[in-house]
Amino acid sequence: MEHLLKLSSLTPDEIIHILDVADEYKRLHKAGTDPKDLQGKAIALMFGKHSTRTRTSLEVGIYQMGGLGNYMNTSELQAGRGEPLKDTARVLGRYYDCVVWRTYRQSDLEEFAEFAGVPVINGLTDFCHPCQVLADLMTIRERRGTLAGRKLCFVGDGGSMANSLIVGGLLAGMQVTCVCPEAYRPAADVLMLAHKYGSQFHFTSDPVEGVRDADVVATAVWNTAAPGTAESEQRLRDFVGFQLTGRLLENAKPNALVLHCLPAHRGEEISTALFEQHADEIFDEAENRLHVQKAVLAVLLAGK
Ligand code: CP
């Protein structure tokens, strides 16, 4: 594994290996014996968008591993004043052992990785969120023991979380259902890949049908526009019925897990009551970002 840019570049074995390493890092952390596997390594943490979990879990995780994590706001680099991406990549690649980047276009991330000469990790693009979905898979396996054969249902906007949950769930052997309004379908190439899995994948715009018999129901913010804008008002209309509620979850398996990558808009994609009922697993999911990203760093930097 050279980079972590999107989950479709990983094999099922590579995903399970990352989860195994993450479980071990979590166990060691709880035992108070964090291994200093990043001693002498420096990781650039470039963020072009807001972040709470991704930024801080990486900063803390790298510290626990004995490395240096340098946060930088992309707009404050010369890149924010027009320095070409490939030049930024070639410079940072000479200072750092690895670069994490949260940005907009997946194509920019892939161009950066081509020129950096060191492993690059996707900290979220408009296309996908692989670190988050690895933490989701870790949380499901931790709570249910296995992934293969379990039914994972995503309800919401067919954006980065939908794209990564579909790919990650299918690679992990899960049955995956994606529920989005027709106008908010996942990326075409993700759907094409998913359809190769035959009956292991199902797309629908009916939340009741989608969550039926699910072991895990996941959602993410779908009202991403600024409050009060025309786009926000449009999204509120388009996503009527796409809120996870206790009533909707009655169609899932009893004791189904509810996951949310956070931040949550209570009363939009999830009801306040359901969020609080499942807060334990949702905040385990947030915690697992820490452990799983340590595993990703270890796997990428092993032997370098
Ligand atoms: N889920 C997630 O990526 O959270 P942040 O935006 O806070 O990093």
mmCIF file of N, CA and C and ligand atoms in Angstrom, residues 47 50-57 102 123-124 129 132 161 260-263 289 293, ligand 1:
data_model
loop_
_atom_site.group_PDB
_atom_site.id
_atom_site.type_symbol
_atom_site.label_atom_id
_atom_site.label_comp_id
_atom_site.label_asym_id
_atom_site.label_seq_id
_atom_site.Cartn_x
_atom_site.Cartn_y
_atom_site.Cartn_z
ATOM 1 N N PHE A 47 -4.762 21.068 5.921
ATOM 2 C CA PHE A 47 -6.220 21.148 5.938
ATOM 3 C C PHE A 47 -6.689 22.376 5.162
ATOM 4 N N HIS A 50 -12.527 22.982 7.468
ATOM 5 C CA HIS A 50 -12.647 22.805 8.916
ATOM 6 C C HIS A 50 -12.507 21.327 9.295
ATOM 7 N N SER A 51 -12.060 21.083 10.513
ATOM 8 C CA SER A 51 -12.006 19.712 11.031
ATOM 9 C C SER A 51 -11.858 19.743 12.546
ATOM 10 N N THR A 52 -12.560 18.876 13.211
ATOM 11 C CA THR A 52 -12.329 18.634 14.643
ATOM 12 C C THR A 52 -11.677 17.267 14.820
ATOM 13 N N ARG A 53 -12.369 16.209 14.367
ATOM 14 C CA ARG A 53 -11.922 14.846 14.612
ATOM 15 C C ARG A 53 -10.660 14.481 13.834
ATOM 16 N N THR A 54 -10.664 14.751 12.539
ATOM 17 C CA THR A 54 -9.547 14.291 11.709
ATOM 18 C C THR A 54 -8.248 14.964 12.152
ATOM 19 N N ARG A 55 -8.321 16.282 12.319
ATOM 20 C CA ARG A 55 -7.118 17.025 12.719
ATOM 21 C C ARG A 55 -6.624 16.567 14.095
ATOM 22 N N THR A 56 -7.513 16.595 15.091
ATOM 23 C CA THR A 56 -7.025 16.360 16.455
ATOM 24 C C THR A 56 -6.673 14.895 16.686
ATOM 25 N N SER A 57 -7.413 13.974 16.067
ATOM 26 C CA SER A 57 -7.060 12.558 16.269
ATOM 27 C C SER A 57 -5.701 12.266 15.640
ATOM 28 N N ARG A 102 -6.649 17.304 3.648
ATOM 29 C CA ARG A 102 -8.105 17.467 3.504
ATOM 30 C C ARG A 102 -8.332 18.577 2.495
ATOM 31 N N GLY A 123 -7.529 13.021 3.897
ATOM 32 C CA GLY A 123 -8.192 13.450 5.138
ATOM 33 C C GLY A 123 -9.623 13.895 4.890
ATOM 34 N N LEU A 124 -10.146 13.621 3.734
ATOM 35 C CA LEU A 124 -11.504 13.923 3.233
ATOM 36 C C LEU A 124 -11.404 14.766 1.972
ATOM 37 N N HIS A 129 -14.035 9.561 1.948
ATOM 38 C CA HIS A 129 -13.516 9.769 3.310
ATOM 39 C C HIS A 129 -13.035 8.422 3.858
ATOM 40 N N GLN A 132 -12.429 7.811 7.745
ATOM 41 C CA GLN A 132 -13.661 7.713 8.519
ATOM 42 C C GLN A 132 -14.281 6.324 8.380
ATOM 43 N N MET A 161 -19.226 10.263 2.174
ATOM 44 C CA MET A 161 -19.455 9.153 3.111
ATOM 45 C C MET A 161 -20.148 7.987 2.419
ATOM 46 N N HIS A 260 -22.714 7.666 13.004
ATOM 47 C CA HIS A 260 -22.734 9.022 12.434
ATOM 48 C C HIS A 260 -21.298 9.530 12.486
ATOM 49 N N CYS A 261 -20.781 9.990 11.356
ATOM 50 C CA CYS A 261 -19.360 10.389 11.318
ATOM 51 C C CYS A 261 -19.114 11.698 12.052
ATOM 52 N N LEU A 262 -20.153 12.488 12.295
ATOM 53 C CA LEU A 262 -20.083 13.772 13.007
ATOM 54 C C LEU A 262 -19.351 14.827 12.151
ATOM 55 N N PRO A 263 -19.652 16.099 12.292
ATOM 56 C CA PRO A 263 -20.633 16.653 13.224
ATOM 57 C C PRO A 263 -22.068 16.329 12.798
ATOM 58 N N ARG A 289 -11.296 6.804 15.170
ATOM 59 C CA ARG A 289 -10.492 7.546 14.195
ATOM 60 C C ARG A 289 -9.030 7.566 14.650
ATOM 61 N N GLN A 293 -6.256 5.543 12.361
ATOM 62 C CA GLN A 293 -5.290 6.365 11.608
ATOM 63 C C GLN A 293 -3.862 6.053 12.046
HETATM 64 N N1 CP B 1 -15.937 13.056 10.632
HETATM 65 C C1 CP B 1 -14.983 13.979 10.413
HETATM 66 O O1 CP B 1 -14.212 13.903 9.462
HETATM 67 O O2 CP B 1 -14.935 14.957 11.353
HETATM 68 P P1 CP B 1 -14.125 16.333 11.205
HETATM 69 O O3 CP B 1 -14.739 17.080 10.041
HETATM 70 O O4 CP B 1 -14.351 17.034 12.507
HETATM 71 O O5 CP B 1 -12.695 16.022 10.937
#
